[in-house]
N, CA, C and O atoms as a DFTB+ gen file, in Angstrom:
672 C
 N C O
     1  1     -11.199      33.189       1.383
     2  2     -11.965      32.167       2.066
     3  2     -11.470      32.076       3.509
     4  3     -10.268      31.982       3.759
     5  1     -12.387      32.105       4.428
     6  2     -12.013      32.001       5.836
     7  2     -11.594      30.575       6.157
     8  3     -11.961      29.630       5.459
     9  1     -10.806      30.438       7.242
    10  2     -10.315      29.115       7.623
    11  2     -11.432      28.139       7.938
    12  3     -11.326      26.953       7.625
    13  1     -12.512      28.626       8.560
    14  2     -13.620      27.715       8.890
    15  2     -14.309      27.214       7.620
    16  3     -14.734      26.060       7.564
    17  1     -14.422      28.069       6.603
    18  2     -14.993      27.636       5.325
    19  2     -14.070      26.625       4.648
    20  3     -14.529      25.646       4.059
    21  1     -12.767      26.876       4.739
    22  2     -11.794      25.951       4.160
    23  2     -11.860      24.595       4.857
    24  3     -11.787      23.549       4.212
    25  1     -11.999      24.627       6.181
    26  2     -12.145      23.374       6.927
    27  2     -13.398      22.629       6.483
    28  3     -13.344      21.425       6.237
    29  1     -14.514      23.323       6.380
    30  2     -15.770      22.688       5.959
    31  2     -15.664      22.101       4.552
    32  3     -16.142      20.993       4.306
    33  1     -15.045      22.833       3.632
    34  2     -14.867      22.319       2.275
    35  2     -13.940      21.104       2.281
    36  3     -14.172      20.136       1.556
    37  1     -12.891      21.159       3.102
    38  2     -11.957      20.032       3.207
    39  2     -12.673      18.794       3.724
    40  3     -12.456      17.693       3.219
    41  1     -13.512      18.969       4.713
    42  2     -14.283      17.844       5.255
    43  2     -15.220      17.285       4.188
    44  3     -15.348      16.069       4.043
    45  1     -15.873      18.171       3.445
    46  2     -16.782      17.712       2.386
    47  2     -16.047      16.911       1.313
    48  3     -16.538      15.877       0.858
    49  1     -14.866      17.391       0.908
    50  2     -14.080      16.667      -0.096
    51  2     -13.634      15.321       0.466
    52  3     -13.679      14.309      -0.233
    53  1     -13.207      15.308       1.719
    54  2     -12.797      14.046       2.334
    55  2     -13.955      13.053       2.334
    56  3     -13.792      11.901       1.932
    57  1     -15.124      13.503       2.787
    58  2     -16.283      12.608       2.908
    59  2     -16.789      12.145       1.535
    60  3     -17.246      11.010       1.402
    61  1     -16.713      13.000       0.525
    62  2     -17.292      12.639      -0.766
    63  2     -16.288      12.006      -1.727
    64  3     -16.678      11.181      -2.553
    65  1     -15.022      12.365      -1.643
    66  2     -14.063      11.872      -2.632
    67  2     -12.978      10.996      -2.013
    68  3     -12.840       9.827      -2.374
    69  1     -12.223      11.547      -1.102
    70  2     -11.060      10.820      -0.583
    71  2     -11.444       9.551       0.162
    72  3     -10.780       8.522       0.033
    73  1     -12.505       9.623       0.932
    74  2     -12.931       8.456       1.706
    75  2     -13.333       7.301       0.790
    76  3     -13.179       6.135       1.155
    77  1     -13.840       7.618      -0.386
    78  2     -14.294       6.591      -1.326
    79  2     -13.243       6.215      -2.367
    80  3     -13.467       5.317      -3.179
    81  1     -12.108       6.891      -2.347
    82  2     -11.079       6.639      -3.344
    83  2     -10.575       5.201      -3.297
    84  3     -10.360       4.590      -4.344
    85  1     -10.384       4.653      -2.101
    86  2      -9.906       3.281      -1.990
    87  2     -10.876       2.300      -2.650
    88  3     -10.451       1.339      -3.291
    89  1     -12.181       2.545      -2.493
    90  2     -13.173       1.672      -3.129
    91  2     -13.033       1.718      -4.651
    92  3     -13.077       0.686      -5.320
    93  1     -12.863       2.925      -5.185
    94  2     -12.724       3.074      -6.631
    95  2     -11.441       2.436      -7.139
    96  3     -11.434       1.792      -8.188
    97  1     -10.362       2.615      -6.401
    98  2      -9.077       2.043      -6.803
    99  2      -9.130       0.524      -6.757
   100  3      -8.517      -0.142      -7.591
   101  1      -9.855      -0.028      -5.793
   102  2      -9.910      -1.484      -5.615
   103  2     -10.882      -2.184      -6.548
   104  3     -10.848      -3.411      -6.646
   105  1     -11.752      -1.448      -7.238
   106  2     -12.749      -2.096      -8.094
   107  2     -12.156      -3.045      -9.136
   108  3     -12.683      -4.144      -9.309
   109  1     -11.081      -2.666      -9.839
   110  2     -10.555      -3.599     -10.842
   111  2     -10.002      -4.907     -10.249
   112  3      -9.939      -5.921     -10.945
   113  1      -9.608      -4.889      -8.991
   114  2      -9.035      -6.092      -8.377
   115  2     -10.060      -6.884      -7.581
   116  3      -9.869      -8.076      -7.338
   117  1     -11.131      -6.245      -7.177
   118  2     -12.096      -6.895      -6.277
   119  2     -12.819      -8.066      -6.931
   120  3     -13.219      -9.004      -6.241
   121  1     -12.991      -8.027      -8.239
   122  2     -13.672      -9.155      -8.905
   123  2     -12.849     -10.436      -8.846
   124  3     -13.359     -11.524      -9.110
   125  1     -11.573     -10.299      -8.498
   126  2     -10.696     -11.466      -8.340
   127  2     -10.521     -11.848      -6.872
   128  3      -9.709     -12.711      -6.537
   129  1     -11.286     -11.201      -6.009
   130  2     -11.205     -11.493      -4.580
   131  2      -9.975     -10.909      -3.920
   132  3      -9.543     -11.389      -2.872
   133  1      -9.399      -9.864      -4.528
   134  2      -8.188      -9.245      -3.999
   135  2      -8.389      -7.741      -3.840
   136  3      -9.153      -7.115      -4.574
   137  1      -7.689      -7.189      -2.872
   138  2      -7.701      -5.740      -2.693
   139  2      -6.609      -5.112      -3.562
   140  3      -5.781      -5.820      -4.136
   141  1      -6.614      -3.809      -3.651
   142  2      -5.581      -3.101      -4.393
   143  2      -4.203      -3.396      -3.794
   144  3      -3.237      -3.619      -4.523
   145  1      -4.122      -3.394      -2.464
   146  2      -2.848      -3.675      -1.793
   147  2      -2.371      -5.100      -2.080
   148  3      -1.173      -5.336      -2.232
   149  1      -3.300      -6.040      -2.153
   150  2      -2.923      -7.416      -2.472
   151  2      -2.420      -7.514      -3.914
   152  3      -1.483      -8.258      -4.202
   153  1      -3.048      -6.762      -4.809
   154  2      -2.562      -6.726      -6.188
   155  2      -1.145      -6.153      -6.227
   156  3      -0.300      -6.640      -6.978
   157  1      -0.880      -5.110      -5.415
   158  2       0.467      -4.538      -5.383
   159  2       1.503      -5.594      -4.980
   160  3       2.602      -5.638      -5.534
   161  1       1.148      -6.428      -4.029
   162  2       2.050      -7.510      -3.609
   163  2       2.245      -8.494      -4.756
   164  3       3.370      -8.887      -5.062
   165  1       1.143      -8.889      -5.387
   166  2       1.249      -9.824      -6.509
   167  2       2.093      -9.236      -7.636
   168  3       2.901      -9.942      -8.240
   169  1       1.910      -7.957      -7.918
   170  2       2.686      -7.299      -8.975
   171  2       4.164      -7.239      -8.601
   172  3       5.028      -7.419      -9.459
   173  1       4.458      -6.990      -7.332
   174  2       5.854      -6.964      -6.888
   175  2       6.507      -8.322      -7.068
   176  3       7.652      -8.418      -7.511
   177  1       5.767      -9.381      -6.716
   178  2       6.292     -10.742      -6.878
   179  2       6.477     -11.048      -8.369
   180  3       7.484     -11.638      -8.761
   181  1       5.513     -10.649      -9.190
   182  2       5.586     -10.908     -10.633
   183  2       6.741     -10.151     -11.279
   184  3       7.407     -10.674     -12.172
   185  1       6.977      -8.928     -10.834
   186  2       7.995      -8.077     -11.465
   187  2       9.406      -8.339     -10.950
   188  3      10.378      -7.862     -11.538
   189  1       9.527      -9.080      -9.874
   190  2      10.837      -9.311      -9.272
   191  2      11.632     -10.351     -10.061
   192  3      11.090     -11.349     -10.535
   193  1      12.918     -10.088     -10.185
   194  2      13.796     -11.038     -10.869
   195  2      14.054     -12.288     -10.039
   196  3      14.443     -13.327     -10.574
   197  1      13.839     -12.185      -8.734
   198  2      14.052     -13.316      -7.832
   199  2      12.857     -13.419      -6.890
   200  3      12.187     -12.416      -6.643
   201  1      12.574     -14.604      -6.360
   202  2      11.446     -14.728      -5.427
   203  2      11.617     -13.796      -4.224
   204  3      12.723     -13.622      -3.713
   205  1      10.520     -13.208      -3.787
   206  2      10.550     -12.262      -2.674
   207  2      10.213     -12.946      -1.357
   208  3       9.580     -14.002      -1.330
   209  1      10.647     -12.329      -0.274
   210  2      10.267     -12.772       1.061
   211  2       9.261     -11.778       1.624
   212  3       9.136     -10.654       1.138
   213  1       8.555     -12.210       2.648
   214  2       7.620     -11.315       3.328
   215  2       8.378     -10.121       3.906
   216  3       7.872      -8.999       3.887
   217  1       9.580     -10.353       4.417
   218  2      10.398      -9.286       4.995
   219  2      10.739      -8.240       3.943
   220  3      10.668      -7.043       4.220
   221  1      11.105      -8.671       2.748
   222  2      11.453      -7.747       1.666
   223  2      10.247      -6.920       1.260
   224  3      10.362      -5.711       1.060
   225  1       9.101      -7.555       1.138
   226  2       7.884      -6.826       0.768
   227  2       7.545      -5.795       1.839
   228  3       7.220      -4.651       1.522
   229  1       7.620      -6.195       3.096
   230  2       7.318      -5.271       4.195
   231  2       8.275      -4.083       4.170
   232  3       7.849      -2.939       4.324
   233  1       9.547      -4.347       3.980
   234  2      10.549      -3.274       3.947
   235  2      10.280      -2.327       2.783
   236  3      10.299      -1.109       2.961
   237  1      10.030      -2.870       1.597
   238  2       9.787      -2.044       0.412
   239  2       8.531      -1.191       0.547
   240  3       8.471      -0.083       0.015
   241  1       7.526      -1.703       1.258
   242  2       6.259      -0.980       1.397
   243  2       6.208      -0.124       2.647
   244  3       5.281       0.666       2.823
   245  1       7.205      -0.275       3.523
   246  2       7.234       0.536       4.743
   247  2       6.168       0.141       5.742
   248  3       5.608       0.990       6.437
   249  1       5.886      -1.167       5.812
   250  2       4.887      -1.676       6.756
   251  2       5.490      -2.836       7.537
   252  3       6.608      -3.267       7.255
   253  1       4.760      -3.330       8.502
   254  2       5.242      -4.455       9.309
   255  2       5.032      -5.771       8.566
   256  3       4.227      -5.864       7.639
   257  1       5.782      -6.787       9.002
   258  2       5.588      -8.121       8.424
   259  2       4.184      -8.629       8.746
   260  3       3.591      -9.354       7.948
   261  1       3.648      -8.253       9.913
   262  2       2.293      -8.644      10.276
   263  2       1.263      -8.085       9.303
   264  3       0.306      -8.767       8.938
   265  1       1.469      -6.829       8.884
   266  2       0.550      -6.217       7.914
   267  2       0.615      -6.957       6.582
   268  3      -0.411      -7.176       5.938
   269  1       1.818      -7.339       6.174
   270  2       1.964      -8.084       4.924
   271  2       1.335      -9.470       5.068
   272  3       0.662      -9.946       4.154
   273  1       1.552     -10.110       6.205
   274  2       0.983     -11.453       6.431
   275  2      -0.541     -11.430       6.304
   276  3      -1.137     -12.347       5.741
   277  1      -1.163     -10.380       6.829
   278  2      -2.627     -10.272       6.726
   279  2      -3.062     -10.126       5.265
   280  3      -4.119     -10.623       4.877
   281  1      -2.250      -9.448       4.465
   282  2      -2.570      -9.290       3.047
   283  2      -2.307     -10.582       2.267
   284  3      -2.975     -10.855       1.269
   285  1      -1.337     -11.373       2.724
   286  2      -0.969     -12.592       2.007
   287  2      -1.975     -13.724       2.177
   288  3      -2.207     -14.491       1.242
   289  1      -2.573     -13.834       3.356
   290  2      -3.453     -14.976       3.640
   291  2      -4.530     -15.176       2.563
   292  3      -4.678     -16.292       2.065
   293  1      -5.282     -14.139       2.189
   294  2      -6.287     -14.359       1.135
   295  2      -5.672     -14.761      -0.203
   296  3      -6.300     -15.476      -0.984
   297  1      -4.457     -14.309      -0.470
   298  2      -3.806     -14.683      -1.731
   299  2      -3.442     -16.161      -1.739
   300  3      -3.529     -16.826      -2.772
   301  1      -3.030     -16.674      -0.567
   302  2      -2.781     -18.114      -0.452
   303  2      -4.099     -18.877      -0.574
   304  3      -4.178     -19.889      -1.271
   305  1      -5.142     -18.378       0.117
   306  2      -6.451     -19.041       0.108
   307  2      -7.047     -19.113      -1.304
   308  3      -7.698     -20.096      -1.659
   309  1      -6.817     -18.062      -2.107
   310  2      -7.345     -18.044      -3.480
   311  2      -6.486     -18.865      -4.434
   312  3      -6.869     -19.086      -5.583
   313  1      -5.336     -19.312      -3.965
   314  2      -4.444     -20.094      -4.825
   315  2      -3.612     -19.247      -5.762
   316  3      -3.107     -19.751      -6.765
   317  1      -3.456     -17.949      -5.450
   318  2      -2.674     -17.051      -6.297
   319  2      -1.191     -17.059      -5.935
   320  3      -0.340     -16.751      -6.769
   321  1      -0.892     -17.407      -4.702
   322  2       0.464     -17.319      -4.186
   323  2       0.775     -18.586      -3.406
   324  3      -0.119     -19.198      -2.821
   325  1       2.036     -18.975      -3.397
   326  2       2.429     -20.129      -2.593
   327  2       3.775     -19.850      -1.930
   328  3       4.543     -18.995      -2.371
   329  1       4.039     -20.608      -0.845
   330  2       5.323     -20.559      -0.150
   331  2       6.281     -21.503      -0.852
   332  3       5.881     -22.538      -1.386
   333  1       7.539     -21.134      -0.842
   334  2       8.552     -22.029      -1.362
   335  2       9.784     -21.884      -0.474
   336  3      10.286     -20.773      -0.304
   337  1      10.281     -22.980       0.094
   338  2      11.472     -22.853       0.943
   339  2      12.675     -22.434       0.106
   340  3      12.835     -22.871      -1.034
   341  1      13.508     -21.595       0.676
   342  2      14.740     -21.169       0.025
   343  2      15.742     -22.317       0.142
   344  3      16.102     -22.716       1.249
   345  1      16.185     -22.842      -0.981
   346  2      17.094     -23.987      -0.955
   347  2      18.456     -23.632      -0.361
   348  3      19.147     -24.498       0.176
   349  1      18.843     -22.350      -0.459
   350  2      20.139     -21.912       0.072
   351  2      20.082     -21.624       1.565
   352  3      21.070     -21.794       2.279
   353  1      18.919     -21.189       2.028
   354  2      18.751     -20.835       3.441
   355  2      17.365     -21.308       3.874
   356  3      16.367     -20.643       3.597
   357  1      17.301     -22.439       4.543
   358  2      16.016     -23.056       4.884
   359  2      15.208     -22.260       5.903
   360  3      14.042     -22.574       6.143
   361  1      15.809     -21.235       6.506
   362  2      15.058     -20.376       7.432
   363  2      14.163     -19.406       6.671
   364  3      13.165     -18.924       7.207
   365  1      14.515     -19.125       5.441
   366  2      13.764     -18.160       4.621
   367  2      12.650     -18.856       3.844
   368  3      12.804     -19.975       3.355
   369  1      11.524     -18.151       3.750
   370  2      10.396     -18.641       2.954
   371  2      10.188     -17.653       1.813
   372  3      10.034     -16.452       2.032
   373  1      10.185     -18.174       0.607
   374  2      10.024     -17.336      -0.579
   375  2       8.569     -17.353      -1.033
   376  3       7.859     -18.342      -0.853
   377  1       8.146     -16.260      -1.614
   378  2       6.783     -16.129      -2.120
   379  2       6.814     -16.212      -3.643
   380  3       7.584     -15.512      -4.301
   381  1       5.972     -17.072      -4.184
   382  2       5.945     -17.299      -5.624
   383  2       4.491     -17.303      -6.091
   384  3       3.620     -17.871      -5.432
   385  1       4.238     -16.666      -7.229
   386  2       2.905     -16.729      -7.824
   387  2       2.680     -18.116      -8.413
   388  3       3.579     -18.699      -9.019
   389  1       1.481     -18.631      -8.231
   390  2       1.098     -19.877      -8.896
   391  2       0.807     -19.538     -10.358
   392  3       0.794     -18.365     -10.731
   393  1       0.576     -20.550     -11.177
   394  2       0.249     -20.266     -12.587
   395  2      -1.050     -19.457     -12.664
   396  3      -1.164     -18.536     -13.473
   397  1      -2.026     -19.804     -11.819
   398  2      -3.270     -19.017     -11.775
   399  2      -2.977     -17.601     -11.295
   400  3      -3.535     -16.637     -11.819
   401  1      -2.106     -17.476     -10.303
   402  2      -1.732     -16.159      -9.784
   403  2      -1.090     -15.289     -10.848
   404  3      -1.344     -14.086     -10.903
   405  1      -0.257     -15.887     -11.698
   406  2       0.379     -15.131     -12.787
   407  2      -0.670     -14.609     -13.764
   408  3      -0.615     -13.458     -14.199
   409  1      -1.620     -15.468     -14.100
   410  2      -2.685     -15.078     -15.033
   411  2      -3.542     -13.967     -14.438
   412  3      -3.817     -12.962     -15.094
   413  1      -3.962     -14.157     -13.189
   414  2      -4.828     -13.180     -12.522
   415  2      -4.095     -11.852     -12.330
   416  3      -4.686     -10.788     -12.513
   417  1      -2.816     -11.908     -11.965
   418  2      -2.037     -10.672     -11.781
   419  2      -1.975      -9.878     -13.080
   420  3      -2.117      -8.655     -13.062
   421  1      -1.766     -10.556     -14.204
   422  2      -1.725      -9.870     -15.508
   423  2      -3.074      -9.228     -15.830
   424  3      -3.135      -8.102     -16.324
   425  1      -4.152      -9.959     -15.543
   426  2      -5.492      -9.415     -15.806
   427  2      -5.775      -8.205     -14.921
   428  3      -6.303      -7.195     -15.385
   429  1      -5.418      -8.318     -13.633
   430  2      -5.639      -7.190     -12.723
   431  2      -4.801      -5.989     -13.148
   432  3      -5.287      -4.858     -13.137
   433  1      -3.550      -6.228     -13.521
   434  2      -2.678      -5.131     -13.955
   435  2      -3.281      -4.416     -15.150
   436  3      -3.288      -3.186     -15.206
   437  1      -3.788      -5.181     -16.104
   438  2      -4.402      -4.587     -17.283
   439  2      -5.616      -3.735     -16.890
   440  3      -5.791      -2.627     -17.397
   441  1      -6.448      -4.258     -15.987
   442  2      -7.644      -3.521     -15.578
   443  2      -7.302      -2.278     -14.764
   444  3      -7.953      -1.244     -14.915
   445  1      -6.285      -2.366     -13.901
   446  2      -5.856      -1.199     -13.122
   447  2      -5.332      -0.123     -14.077
   448  3      -5.651       1.055     -13.920
   449  1      -4.530      -0.527     -15.063
   450  2      -3.996       0.427     -16.030
   451  2      -5.112       1.070     -16.852
   452  3      -5.091       2.277     -17.093
   453  1      -6.084       0.270     -17.280
   454  2      -7.219       0.807     -18.033
   455  2      -7.977       1.839     -17.205
   456  3      -8.344       2.901     -17.708
   457  1      -8.212       1.517     -15.916
   458  2      -8.920       2.439     -15.031
   459  2      -8.140       3.747     -14.895
   460  3      -8.708       4.835     -14.987
   461  1      -6.829       3.621     -14.676
   462  2      -5.990       4.809     -14.505
   463  2      -5.991       5.677     -15.766
   464  3      -6.106       6.899     -15.678
   465  1      -5.863       5.051     -16.933
   466  2      -5.851       5.812     -18.183
   467  2      -7.205       6.482     -18.441
   468  3      -7.265       7.582     -18.991
   469  1      -8.266       5.824     -18.048
   470  2      -9.601       6.430     -18.169
   471  2      -9.691       7.679     -17.296
   472  3     -10.216       8.708     -17.722
   473  1      -9.174       7.579     -16.072
   474  2      -9.169       8.743     -15.182
   475  2      -8.322       9.872     -15.761
   476  3      -8.707      11.040     -15.695
   477  1      -7.168       9.521     -16.328
   478  2      -6.309      10.551     -16.930
   479  2      -6.982      11.208     -18.129
   480  3      -6.827      12.409     -18.349
   481  1      -7.730      10.425     -18.905
   482  2      -8.452      10.998     -20.042
   483  2      -9.465      12.030     -19.564
   484  3      -9.663      13.053     -20.220
   485  1     -10.095      11.775     -18.448
   486  2     -11.092      12.689     -17.893
   487  2     -10.419      13.876     -17.198
   488  3     -10.797      15.028     -17.409
   489  1      -9.431      13.581     -16.380
   490  2      -8.787      14.573     -15.515
   491  2      -7.726      15.376     -16.256
   492  3      -7.544      16.563     -15.983
   493  1      -7.039      14.752     -17.172
   494  2      -5.952      15.394     -17.893
   495  2      -4.607      15.053     -17.268
   496  3      -4.479      14.987     -16.046
   497  1      -3.603      14.835     -18.116
   498  2      -2.286      14.445     -17.633
   499  2      -1.659      15.560     -16.809
   500  3      -1.116      15.300     -15.735
   501  1      -1.724      16.782     -17.286
   502  2      -1.097      17.894     -16.550
   503  2      -1.772      18.116     -15.198
   504  3      -1.102      18.365     -14.196
   505  1      -3.091      18.025     -15.176
   506  2      -3.815      18.157     -13.904
   507  2      -3.465      16.998     -12.977
   508  3      -3.351      17.181     -11.765
   509  1      -3.295      15.804     -13.548
   510  2      -2.881      14.639     -12.762
   511  2      -1.512      14.846     -12.144
   512  3      -1.305      14.528     -10.973
   513  1      -0.573      15.379     -12.921
   514  2       0.772      15.656     -12.401
   515  2       0.721      16.698     -11.285
   516  3       1.400      16.564     -10.267
   517  1      -0.079      17.725     -11.485
   518  2      -0.214      18.778     -10.473
   519  2      -0.826      18.230      -9.189
   520  3      -0.375      18.552      -8.090
   521  1      -1.860      17.395      -9.336
   522  2      -2.514      16.784      -8.182
   523  2      -1.534      15.904      -7.416
   524  3      -1.482      15.949      -6.187
   525  1      -0.754      15.101      -8.146
   526  2       0.232      14.232      -7.524
   527  2       1.304      15.049      -6.803
   528  3       1.737      14.688      -5.708
   529  1       1.722      16.134      -7.412
   530  2       2.714      17.017      -6.779
   531  2       2.161      17.576      -5.464
   532  3       2.879      17.652      -4.467
   533  1       0.894      17.964      -5.470
   534  2       0.256      18.487      -4.253
   535  2       0.147      17.402      -3.183
   536  3       0.410      17.662      -2.009
   537  1      -0.237      16.189      -3.581
   538  2      -0.328      15.089      -2.620
   539  2       1.037      14.757      -2.026
   540  3       1.143      14.509      -0.825
   541  1       2.080      14.749      -2.850
   542  2       3.434      14.484      -2.347
   543  2       3.860      15.569      -1.362
   544  3       4.468      15.281      -0.331
   545  1       3.540      16.806      -1.687
   546  2       3.880      17.926      -0.777
   547  2       3.151      17.759       0.555
   548  3       3.744      17.958       1.615
   549  1       1.881      17.399       0.508
   550  2       1.096      17.162       1.722
   551  2       1.714      16.021       2.535
   552  3       1.831      16.109       3.757
   553  1       2.105      14.954       1.841
   554  2       2.756      13.812       2.488
   555  2       4.027      14.264       3.217
   556  3       4.245      13.915       4.378
   557  1       4.852      15.034       2.528
   558  2       6.138      15.448       3.097
   559  2       6.010      16.481       4.213
   560  3       6.764      16.442       5.185
   561  1       5.063      17.402       4.078
   562  2       4.939      18.488       5.055
   563  2       4.025      18.172       6.234
   564  3       4.226      18.700       7.328
   565  1       3.029      17.324       6.028
   566  2       2.021      17.073       7.062
   567  2       2.047      15.622       7.553
   568  3       2.255      15.371       8.740
   569  1       1.840      14.685       6.654
   570  2       1.650      13.285       7.053
   571  2       2.914      12.696       7.669
   572  3       2.876      12.181       8.787
   573  1       4.036      12.767       6.948
   574  2       5.253      12.124       7.436
   575  2       5.735      12.720       8.763
   576  3       6.112      11.963       9.658
   577  1       5.736      14.050       8.923
   578  2       6.127      14.587      10.237
   579  2       5.218      14.117      11.379
   580  3       5.694      13.892      12.492
   581  1       3.926      13.970      11.116
   582  2       3.018      13.476      12.154
   583  2       3.339      12.024      12.496
   584  3       3.339      11.644      13.666
   585  1       3.610      11.220      11.482
   586  2       3.976       9.826      11.724
   587  2       5.300       9.736      12.482
   588  3       5.464       8.897      13.367
   589  1       6.238      10.611      12.125
   590  2       7.529      10.621      12.814
   591  2       7.363      10.965      14.292
   592  3       8.061      10.410      15.140
   593  1       6.435      11.884      14.606
   594  2       6.162      12.225      16.014
   595  2       5.675      10.992      16.766
   596  3       6.103      10.737      17.891
   597  1       4.780      10.228      16.146
   598  2       4.254       9.016      16.788
   599  2       5.371       8.013      17.040
   600  3       5.428       7.381      18.095
   601  1       6.254       7.876      16.063
   602  2       7.371       6.947      16.222
   603  2       8.275       7.403      17.362
   604  3       8.697       6.590      18.184
   605  1       8.571       8.695      17.414
   606  2       9.408       9.220      18.498
   607  2       8.750       9.004      19.853
   608  3       9.425       8.658      20.822
   609  1       7.447       9.204      19.928
   610  2       6.732       8.964      21.185
   611  2       6.799       7.499      21.596
   612  3       6.969       7.194      22.777
   613  1       6.667       6.589      20.632
   614  2       6.785       5.165      20.940
   615  2       8.186       4.818      21.432
   616  3       8.348       4.010      22.346
   617  1       9.187       5.426      20.827
   618  2      10.566       5.186      21.269
   619  2      10.753       5.681      22.696
   620  3      11.381       5.006      23.511
   621  1      10.215       6.846      23.000
   622  2      10.319       7.389      24.368
   623  2       9.634       6.467      25.377
   624  3      10.161       6.216      26.462
   625  1       8.453       5.966      25.004
   626  2       7.719       5.057      25.891
   627  2       8.532       3.787      26.119
   628  3       8.645       3.313      27.249
   629  1       9.094       3.241      25.052
   630  2       9.921       2.029      25.185
   631  2      11.133       2.293      26.070
   632  3      11.503       1.450      26.888
   633  1      11.751       3.462      25.909
   634  2      12.899       3.820      26.756
   635  2      12.495       3.870      28.227
   636  3      13.228       3.402      29.099
   637  1      11.314       4.445      28.492
   638  2      10.834       4.519      29.885
   639  2      10.597       3.124      30.441
   640  3      10.960       2.827      31.579
   641  1       9.987       2.273      29.630
   642  2       9.717       0.909      30.083
   643  2      11.024       0.183      30.369
   644  3      11.142      -0.492      31.392
   645  1      12.004       0.312      29.484
   646  2      13.301      -0.333      29.686
   647  2      13.981       0.194      30.946
   648  3      14.583      -0.580      31.690
   649  1      13.897       1.484      31.193
   650  2      14.478       2.079      32.397
   651  2      13.819       1.505      33.642
   652  3      14.488       1.158      34.616
   653  1      12.478       1.410      33.591
   654  2      11.744       0.842      34.723
   655  2      12.124      -0.623      34.962
   656  3      12.291      -1.055      36.103
   657  1      12.258      -1.373      33.874
   658  2      12.619      -2.787      33.992
   659  2      14.023      -2.961      34.561
   660  3      14.266      -3.872      35.353
   661  1      14.940      -2.097      34.161
   662  2      16.311      -2.183      34.626
   663  2      16.396      -1.867      36.125
   664  3      17.184      -2.465      36.858
   665  1      15.576      -0.922      36.556
   666  2      15.644      -0.517      37.982
   667  2      14.820      -1.439      38.885
   668  3      14.909      -1.355      40.110
   669  1      14.027      -2.307      38.281
   670  2      13.196      -3.212      39.098
   671  2      13.958      -4.398      39.608
   672  3      13.394      -5.241      40.305
């Protein structure tokens, strides 16, 4: 297969499958007014032995606190999550599922698991493992190095700005 044909097939797969994957993954959670990422936060809070902070969630997910805050707002609005001050350190705000949040998180978890098992029944466990191995390889060889380049460029830009500020 020539590279141009491979590119065209890759674009077709992206447009028909990968681009719509998030919609399919989010279907079990959307009926509760939550995205897949919001369910992941709720599941993390539910599975944690101690109340989590926004900082901990951001660190564990490799995203900014601002990104987590945007995901949290609808969860607070739906009454699934609430703030609780840390009695030991009043500067910290802990995240806790409400009783409704606990119920909804369990229901979403069950539906996400059912969806995943249905996909595995169709796709096959061995094919699923192979696909995941390929995605991880792509992440390690292509995606992460590209992200690292962006981070290095941002660091260089910040260094230039700091140098300019110091000399001003």
